[in-house]
Structures are given as structure tokens and as C-alpha cells.
Amino acid sequence: MTRDPAHQAFLVLNAGSSSLKAALYGASGEDPLVSGQAERIGPEGALKLKTAAGEILPLPEGADLSSHAGAFAAVIASLRAAYPDLRLAAIGHRVVHGGADYTAPVRLDAQVMADLEKLSPFAPLHQPHNLAGVRLAMEAFPEAPQVACFDTAFHRGQPFVNDTFAIPHRYYEKGVRRYGFHGLSYEYVTGELARLAPHLMAGRVVVAHLGNGASMCAIYRGRSVASSMGFSALDGLPMGTRCGQVDPGVLLYMLDQEKLDTAQIRQILYNESGLLGLSGGLSNDMRTLEAADNEQAHRAIDYFVFRTQRELGAMAAVMGGIDALVFCGGIGENSRMIRRRICERLGWMGVEIDHGLNAKNATVISSEFARTTAMIVPTKEELVIARAARAVAGVSEG
Ligand code: AMP
């Protein structure tokens, strides 16, 4: 067991409806000292925290994973057992929704919490749980600064035409807007791209975050100008179990003809659609679908590839062309086959991958003569939060 004293540590929390993800960072460095999560919080709750060296931290004695409060206490007890000198200099929280006004990480206080609570109706499956996690951390560590980092912030400032729907304008005024999500991932990737290839970052970039959740973002000179996710994290690309773009008439059909209620429709759209729905219930996991190689799996993969290509065309059109296509997320970073299939019909936009480089998951996977650079940049959303927590605590990363 590594027993480096964590004198000045930064805790990153992402509290969900039945899970609490946690990562502990030191005052510098890109990778967490410990990361993991409490999952299935309730009677069957489990906690798994792993050190950077791959050691699993033992479950603390008397751990109670039946509630979020118990899970939070167990995470802290486990970290304290591994790092007896643990001192949290700041805590960073992933908060899904920052609404129209929060465009950057913010230090949490009673006023900010009240503002963020008002946004819960916009993200009822996530926001209340995120904020409950904040409250637990505030109670346990009243002295530590707490900072919220938003999935929406990176996209604020998009032009009106990508921020709205063509429904009566009063809904826009009420906050029914295209917020876009996965902003922490896009922020990290944008920063990496600025470091690795500043000339590309100065141009027109499309980042495809393809994981269990999937979205795409058009980034012009470092700023988000369009995103595939909209008001909720359902829109745009098909995902593991989420539907992606769907004609709202389908929802009316479910309501009027099938007499489903909103809870049933929510369950279908969030949990039974996407790759899982398309494959007739076979799997929401791309690895399983790739391995299955049968009709159901082909159906799901074909649709995923098709919609990704289609959205990519839209993103390129928004910027009048594209200089770089960047893949990230579990599928984007690891699936050679999906990247190859997405790129194989994109020659018209200058995308041409080198199959050898693609097979190696190299950073640059485009062929030497391609007009558009294709890259893989593994995303680190939690690091973005850790950096915000370090900044709030006044720690310079040099
Ligand atoms: P994420 O939500 O970013 O962790 O991504 C999860 C998705 O990435 C799941 O659909 C996984 O099946 C997929 N994935 C991870 N590794 C691979 C791989 N080697 N090949 C294909 N898909 C993968």
C-alpha cells in the first residue's frame, strides 16, 4: 500500500442517483492517487476504490452503503485509512447543469446552491443527486472550499440559432434551450489539442465523445459553436441506452396511442433505447456488440455509425469545413472498427485514416496526405474538476 501523505489533496465527486464516483488528486499531476465509486447504493451497495498502482482499498469496517450519506462516509473512511495524513484542500463536484448563467467553475455557497437547485427541473435525473452530494461534502468538510464544474458551461456562448428550438419563444425565455453536455470532456480535449497541435486548435475542430453517453461538438477557434446534445442528454447521437435524436411525434404517439405515462416514456428513452434498444435487448455495450457479430448487433452498430457520420456532416457545415476530427470516450478511444467505419465514407471532407495507426490507437490516426487530421485524445473529465479545485485553493500547477 502506498502511504504517501496526502497533505494537500483534492477530492473530486460525482454523485448520481445510485452511485457516488470519487477521485483523490494530489496538488499536481494528471492522474488520481485513488479513484473509484460506490455503486448500487442501497441494500446491495458496493464500494470499489483503486490506487494509481492498482491496489483495491479495503472496505472500511462498519461501512454502510445503504444510503448516499453512508457511501460518502465510507469513501472518506477508506481514503483516511490509506492516507492517515489526508487533508482536503478543496473539493470539486461534477454538476450537470449550470443553466444559462454559469459559464465557468464556481465556488459553492448558499446563493449558488439556491441558483443550482432551481435548475433541477431541467435535469431531474441528475441535478438533485449532484447537489445532494455537494451538501454531504459541505457538512463533512465545512472548512474546505467546494467548487462546482458544469457539463453545460463549455457550450454557453453558442450562437442563438444553436441555443434554441423553433417552439414559441417564451420557452426560450423560461430556459428551455439547447444547453449541450459533456462540456468537461470537451474542455479537457480542447486543452490537450491546444498543447499538442495549436495550429489545429486555431481552426475548425469536431470532437466526437463516443462512450456510453455520446455527443459531438463543433469547436471553432477553441469555442463551442454547436453541439449534438440539446435540452437534455437524450438528443443527438444514439448512446448505450439513450435514444439520441428522435422525432417528437414519436413521443406524442406513445402518449396518445399507447397511453404511456411520462415515467414509462422516460424509462424507454433513457434506459431501453440506443444500442440496447436497436439490438433488441442484446447489449448496450459496444464491445459485446462487436463480438456478437450477428444481425441484431449489426443493426445497432450500423445505426450508430450512420448517425455519427450524419452529425459530423452537420458539424462541419456549421463551421464551413473541418480541420481536425478528434475521437474520445470509451468507444472513440478504443474501438478501431467504429473509428474506421465512421471515417471510411468521409473522404469528401478530407478525412482519411491510416489503418496501421488506427489499429494502434495512435494519437494521430490520419494518413500523411489527409486534408483533415484525425486524432484520438483520451479524455479526463475528472482532471478538469481537480484543476478547478486546485485553482480555488490557490494551488499553481506550474
Ligand atoms: P465510456 O462511457 O466512455 O466509459 O465508454 C463505454 C463504452 O466504450 C462501452 O460501450 C464500451 O463497450 C466501449 N468500449 C470500451 N473499450 C472498447 C473496445 N476496446 N472496443 C469497443 N468498444 C469499447
XYZ file of C-alpha atoms and ligand atoms in Angstrom:
421
model
C 0.000 0.000 0.000
C 1.302 3.411 -0.947
C 1.203 5.624 2.106
C 2.258 8.941 0.635
C 0.916 11.562 2.972
C -1.766 13.465 1.106
C -1.180 16.745 2.927
C -2.801 18.780 0.252
C -5.302 16.635 -1.563
C -8.249 17.404 -3.799
C -11.364 15.281 -3.828
C -13.470 15.067 -6.980
C -17.031 13.837 -6.523
C -19.745 12.911 -8.973
C -22.898 11.945 -7.104
C -25.586 10.171 -9.110
C -28.928 8.580 -8.287
C -27.421 5.279 -7.171
C -23.699 5.893 -7.364
C -21.014 8.114 -5.912
C -17.886 8.427 -8.019
C -14.815 9.713 -6.242
C -11.239 10.529 -7.200
C -8.480 11.852 -4.996
C -5.791 14.024 -6.565
C -2.609 15.461 -5.139
C -1.519 19.077 -5.550
C -0.135 18.310 -9.004
C -0.234 15.533 -11.543
C -2.735 14.434 -14.158
C -3.782 11.134 -12.664
C -5.668 10.470 -9.445
C -3.993 8.899 -6.415
C -7.196 6.915 -5.876
C -10.359 6.611 -7.900
C -13.472 4.508 -7.942
C -17.049 4.523 -6.856
C -19.766 3.376 -4.566
C -22.404 1.811 -6.785
C -25.886 0.361 -6.412
C -26.216 2.461 -3.269
C -28.943 0.660 -1.306
C -29.267 -2.840 0.121
C -26.807 -4.242 -2.441
C -24.358 -1.356 -2.384
C -20.702 -1.927 -3.237
C -17.602 0.233 -2.926
C -14.518 -0.094 -5.059
C -11.645 2.361 -4.769
C -8.357 1.694 -6.518
C -4.972 3.336 -6.093
C -2.881 4.501 -9.028
C -0.823 1.329 -8.532
C -3.942 -0.783 -8.987
C -4.412 -1.778 -5.351
C -8.004 -2.062 -4.203
C -8.566 -0.198 -0.937
C -10.162 -2.421 1.709
C -13.758 -1.708 2.658
C -13.699 0.224 5.936
C -15.086 -1.541 8.982
C -18.782 -0.922 9.519
C -19.215 0.595 6.036
C -22.881 1.249 5.342
C -23.640 1.541 1.654
C -27.382 1.636 2.047
C -27.575 5.419 1.655
C -25.618 8.211 -0.039
C -24.578 9.551 3.359
C -23.258 6.118 4.302
C -21.464 5.749 0.969
C -19.847 9.165 1.332
C -18.691 8.319 4.869
C -17.292 5.003 3.610
C -15.349 6.725 0.812
C -13.805 9.182 3.281
C -13.021 6.446 5.823
C -11.377 4.380 3.124
C -9.240 7.324 1.955
C -8.275 8.156 5.536
C -7.216 4.569 6.159
C -4.951 4.721 3.092
C -3.712 8.254 3.805
C -3.745 8.906 7.555
C -2.494 12.474 6.971
C -5.195 13.254 4.444
C -6.085 16.918 4.319
C -8.565 18.071 1.729
C -7.588 21.474 0.370
C -10.711 21.693 -1.784
C -13.486 19.509 -3.139
C -14.658 19.626 -6.737
C -18.105 18.460 -7.801
C -19.448 17.469 -11.143
C -22.769 19.242 -11.509
C -24.605 18.503 -14.710
C -26.438 21.804 -15.130
C -25.207 25.349 -14.779
C -28.131 26.834 -16.697
C -27.747 29.913 -18.854
C -25.612 31.859 -16.391
C -22.842 29.618 -15.058
C -20.217 29.601 -17.765
C -17.238 28.519 -15.648
C -16.498 26.611 -12.429
C -17.883 28.389 -9.381
C -17.168 28.284 -5.671
C -20.245 26.964 -3.928
C -22.083 28.940 -1.286
C -25.706 29.173 -0.184
C -26.646 31.555 -3.006
C -25.069 29.426 -5.729
C -26.704 26.304 -4.273
C -30.097 28.042 -4.378
C -29.498 29.012 -8.031
C -28.491 25.479 -8.949
C -31.464 23.943 -7.164
C -33.735 25.995 -9.405
C -32.256 24.141 -12.371
C -33.320 20.710 -11.095
C -36.462 20.607 -13.283
C -34.140 20.821 -16.318
C -32.137 17.755 -15.265
C -34.325 15.869 -12.765
C -32.370 12.627 -13.085
C -29.021 14.191 -12.209
C -29.084 17.683 -10.701
C -30.799 16.834 -7.371
C -28.354 13.956 -6.809
C -25.337 16.085 -7.726
C -26.444 18.720 -5.236
C -27.161 16.157 -2.526
C -23.521 15.072 -2.897
C -22.406 18.688 -2.502
C -24.414 19.010 0.714
C -22.843 15.880 2.184
C -19.361 17.192 1.409
C -20.175 20.642 2.815
C -21.411 19.133 6.074
C -18.387 16.877 6.442
C -15.797 19.481 5.388
C -17.217 22.910 6.209
C -13.769 24.489 6.034
C -12.821 23.176 2.593
C -13.723 25.283 -0.435
C -16.179 23.447 -2.669
C -16.330 24.112 -6.371
C -18.921 23.075 -8.948
C -17.933 22.225 -12.525
C -20.717 22.052 -15.062
C -21.304 19.849 -18.078
C -23.086 22.720 -19.753
C -20.562 25.530 -19.174
C -18.312 24.877 -22.180
C -21.228 25.402 -24.559
C -22.565 28.659 -23.201
C -21.942 31.426 -25.656
C -23.089 29.348 -28.618
C -24.938 31.408 -31.214
C -28.691 31.796 -30.686
C -29.514 29.548 -33.639
C -27.863 26.606 -31.904
C -29.173 27.575 -28.478
C -32.878 27.478 -29.269
C -35.672 25.302 -30.596
C -38.269 26.529 -33.067
C -41.052 26.463 -30.488
C -42.758 29.553 -29.045
C -40.071 31.944 -27.841
C -41.494 32.048 -24.316
C -39.938 28.617 -23.752
C -36.510 30.032 -24.551
C -37.132 32.767 -22.010
C -38.068 30.092 -19.461
C -34.753 28.380 -20.048
C -35.809 25.685 -22.487
C -32.615 25.897 -24.525
C -30.052 23.677 -26.157
C -27.512 23.549 -23.346
C -25.311 20.734 -24.619
C -23.438 18.419 -22.246
C -20.105 16.555 -21.927
C -18.572 20.017 -21.553
C -15.869 18.851 -19.136
C -14.705 16.318 -21.686
C -14.638 18.927 -24.453
C -12.765 21.322 -22.231
C -10.091 18.740 -21.479
C -9.742 17.686 -25.116
C -9.585 21.298 -26.278
C -6.788 21.984 -23.790
C -4.875 18.921 -24.936
C -5.303 19.847 -28.561
C -4.052 23.360 -27.875
C -0.950 21.753 -26.377
C -0.439 19.009 -28.979
C -1.471 20.846 -32.138
C -2.075 24.583 -31.552
C -2.465 25.244 -35.289
C -5.444 22.882 -35.343
C -6.983 24.432 -32.267
C -6.895 27.778 -34.046
C -9.145 26.291 -36.737
C -12.260 24.146 -37.076
C -12.398 21.055 -34.891
C -15.085 18.449 -34.336
C -14.734 16.391 -31.168
C -16.691 13.133 -31.054
C -17.156 11.968 -27.471
C -18.303 8.393 -28.077
C -18.904 6.413 -24.918
C -21.881 5.047 -23.082
C -23.096 8.619 -23.420
C -22.258 10.085 -26.816
C -22.208 13.556 -28.283
C -20.345 15.721 -30.727
C -19.167 19.292 -30.547
C -18.092 21.771 -33.211
C -15.269 23.908 -31.839
C -14.236 26.995 -33.783
C -11.044 28.686 -32.600
C -11.357 26.971 -29.244
C -15.010 27.820 -28.625
C -18.032 25.559 -28.808
C -20.294 26.711 -31.635
C -22.612 23.702 -31.926
C -23.291 20.509 -30.040
C -25.412 17.452 -30.749
C -26.922 17.245 -27.271
C -29.649 19.744 -26.569
C -32.015 20.476 -23.698
C -31.337 17.094 -22.176
C -28.654 14.472 -22.534
C -31.027 12.477 -24.759
C -30.577 14.383 -28.005
C -28.175 13.836 -30.877
C -26.254 10.589 -31.258
C -27.624 7.205 -30.174
C -25.986 6.046 -26.943
C -25.707 2.891 -24.847
C -29.318 3.049 -23.687
C -30.382 6.599 -24.657
C -32.219 7.248 -27.891
C -30.412 10.210 -29.415
C -32.389 12.391 -31.805
C -35.987 11.280 -32.123
C -38.962 12.908 -33.810
C -41.113 14.433 -31.030
C -44.103 12.984 -32.894
C -42.968 9.572 -31.648
C -43.452 10.746 -28.063
C -46.924 12.026 -28.900
C -47.710 8.616 -30.379
C -46.564 6.893 -27.187
C -48.665 9.271 -25.097
C -51.812 9.338 -27.222
C -51.965 5.909 -28.772
C -50.117 3.703 -26.324
C -51.336 5.673 -23.299
C -47.906 5.529 -21.702
C -47.236 7.949 -18.884
C -44.164 10.169 -18.650
C -42.373 7.786 -16.282
C -42.756 4.953 -18.802
C -41.595 7.120 -21.679
C -38.644 8.362 -19.647
C -37.697 4.752 -18.935
C -37.852 3.878 -22.656
C -35.887 6.913 -23.830
C -33.176 6.829 -21.153
C -32.816 3.145 -20.364
C -34.201 0.938 -23.124
C -33.160 2.701 -26.322
C -29.869 3.374 -28.113
C -27.625 0.387 -28.788
C -29.618 -1.718 -26.324
C -32.940 -0.967 -27.975
C -31.651 -1.273 -31.526
C -30.037 -4.627 -30.786
C -33.334 -5.993 -29.481
C -32.028 -6.040 -25.915
C -28.748 -7.777 -26.759
C -26.420 -5.182 -25.214
C -25.728 -1.515 -24.577
C -22.011 -2.255 -24.646
C -20.110 -1.740 -27.889
C -17.541 -4.427 -27.060
C -20.286 -7.019 -26.683
C -21.939 -5.916 -29.911
C -18.672 -6.058 -31.838
C -18.014 -9.550 -30.523
C -21.567 -10.769 -31.205
C -21.329 -10.204 -34.956
C -24.978 -11.093 -35.609
C -27.955 -9.387 -37.213
C -29.080 -7.591 -34.025
C -25.585 -6.302 -33.332
C -25.119 -5.154 -36.948
C -28.367 -3.217 -36.781
C -27.194 -1.290 -33.717
C -23.675 -0.658 -34.986
C -24.876 0.398 -38.459
C -27.224 2.982 -36.952
C -24.556 4.260 -34.556
C -22.077 4.737 -37.407
C -24.665 6.287 -39.728
C -25.895 8.839 -37.204
C -22.370 9.749 -36.190
C -21.431 10.387 -39.830
C -24.585 12.401 -40.350
C -23.968 14.574 -37.295
C -20.357 15.037 -38.306
C -21.508 16.413 -41.654
C -23.775 18.848 -39.810
C -20.941 19.979 -37.510
C -18.610 20.545 -40.451
C -21.325 22.510 -42.255
C -21.772 24.782 -39.224
C -18.090 25.765 -39.405
C -17.761 25.856 -43.186
C -15.413 22.879 -43.117
C -13.251 20.924 -40.745
C -9.530 20.848 -39.985
C -9.488 18.135 -37.338
C -11.687 15.296 -36.138
C -10.912 14.119 -32.608
C -12.226 10.932 -31.033
C -12.605 10.396 -27.295
C -14.765 8.361 -24.882
C -14.647 4.587 -24.377
C -15.706 3.788 -27.960
C -13.825 6.668 -29.599
C -10.600 5.850 -27.760
C -10.702 2.071 -28.125
C -12.800 0.822 -30.990
C -10.700 0.623 -34.134
C -13.626 -0.787 -36.039
C -16.050 2.025 -35.199
C -13.460 4.722 -35.996
C -12.637 3.025 -39.287
C -16.278 2.691 -40.229
C -17.114 6.295 -39.312
C -14.172 7.609 -41.311
C -14.425 5.394 -44.351
C -17.092 7.478 -46.069
C -15.693 10.868 -45.072
C -13.155 11.277 -47.855
C -15.258 14.159 -49.182
C -14.401 16.158 -46.064
C -10.739 15.306 -46.252
C -10.819 12.571 -43.608
C -8.639 9.632 -44.500
C -7.286 7.346 -41.818
C -4.097 5.329 -41.816
C -5.220 1.815 -40.936
C -1.937 0.938 -39.239
C -2.083 3.997 -36.987
C -5.788 3.443 -36.318
C -5.116 -0.171 -35.319
C -2.510 1.047 -32.829
C -4.840 3.634 -31.244
C -2.158 6.229 -32.090
C -2.657 9.901 -31.237
C -2.765 10.928 -34.899
C -4.575 8.325 -36.994
C -4.964 10.189 -40.296
C -2.804 9.347 -43.282
C 0.109 11.615 -44.086
C -1.670 13.287 -47.010
C -5.118 13.691 -45.482
C -6.523 17.233 -45.617
C -8.192 16.758 -42.233
C -6.235 15.493 -39.242
C -7.912 12.633 -37.368
C -6.815 12.098 -33.778
C -7.522 10.225 -30.561
C -7.285 12.225 -27.336
C -8.240 10.145 -24.281
C -10.474 12.336 -22.182
C -10.026 13.095 -18.465
C -13.147 14.810 -17.221
C -12.237 14.374 -13.559
C -8.906 16.112 -14.065
C -10.746 19.210 -15.277
C -12.615 19.237 -11.959
C -9.433 18.598 -9.957
C -7.792 21.546 -11.732
C -10.723 23.798 -10.849
C -10.451 22.674 -7.212
C -6.703 23.358 -7.243
C -7.325 26.805 -8.682
C -9.879 27.637 -5.992
C -7.364 26.581 -3.339
C -4.738 28.777 -4.994
C -2.502 25.887 -5.993
C -0.468 26.702 -9.047
C 0.254 23.698 -11.230
C 3.354 25.284 -12.686
P -17.391 5.261 -21.544
O -18.809 5.570 -21.183
O -16.656 6.430 -22.108
O -16.637 4.556 -20.454
O -17.463 4.189 -22.748
C -18.071 2.940 -22.602
C -18.238 2.314 -23.988
O -16.952 2.128 -24.584
C -18.912 0.937 -23.942
O -19.848 0.835 -24.993
C -17.734 0.018 -24.194
O -18.132 -1.200 -24.797
C -16.902 0.828 -25.159
N -15.551 0.294 -25.272
C -14.578 0.313 -24.336
N -13.487 -0.357 -24.805
C -13.790 -0.794 -26.054
C -13.091 -1.538 -27.052
N -11.862 -1.967 -26.862
N -13.738 -1.792 -28.220
C -15.003 -1.360 -28.411
N -15.708 -0.652 -27.514
C -15.109 -0.367 -26.351
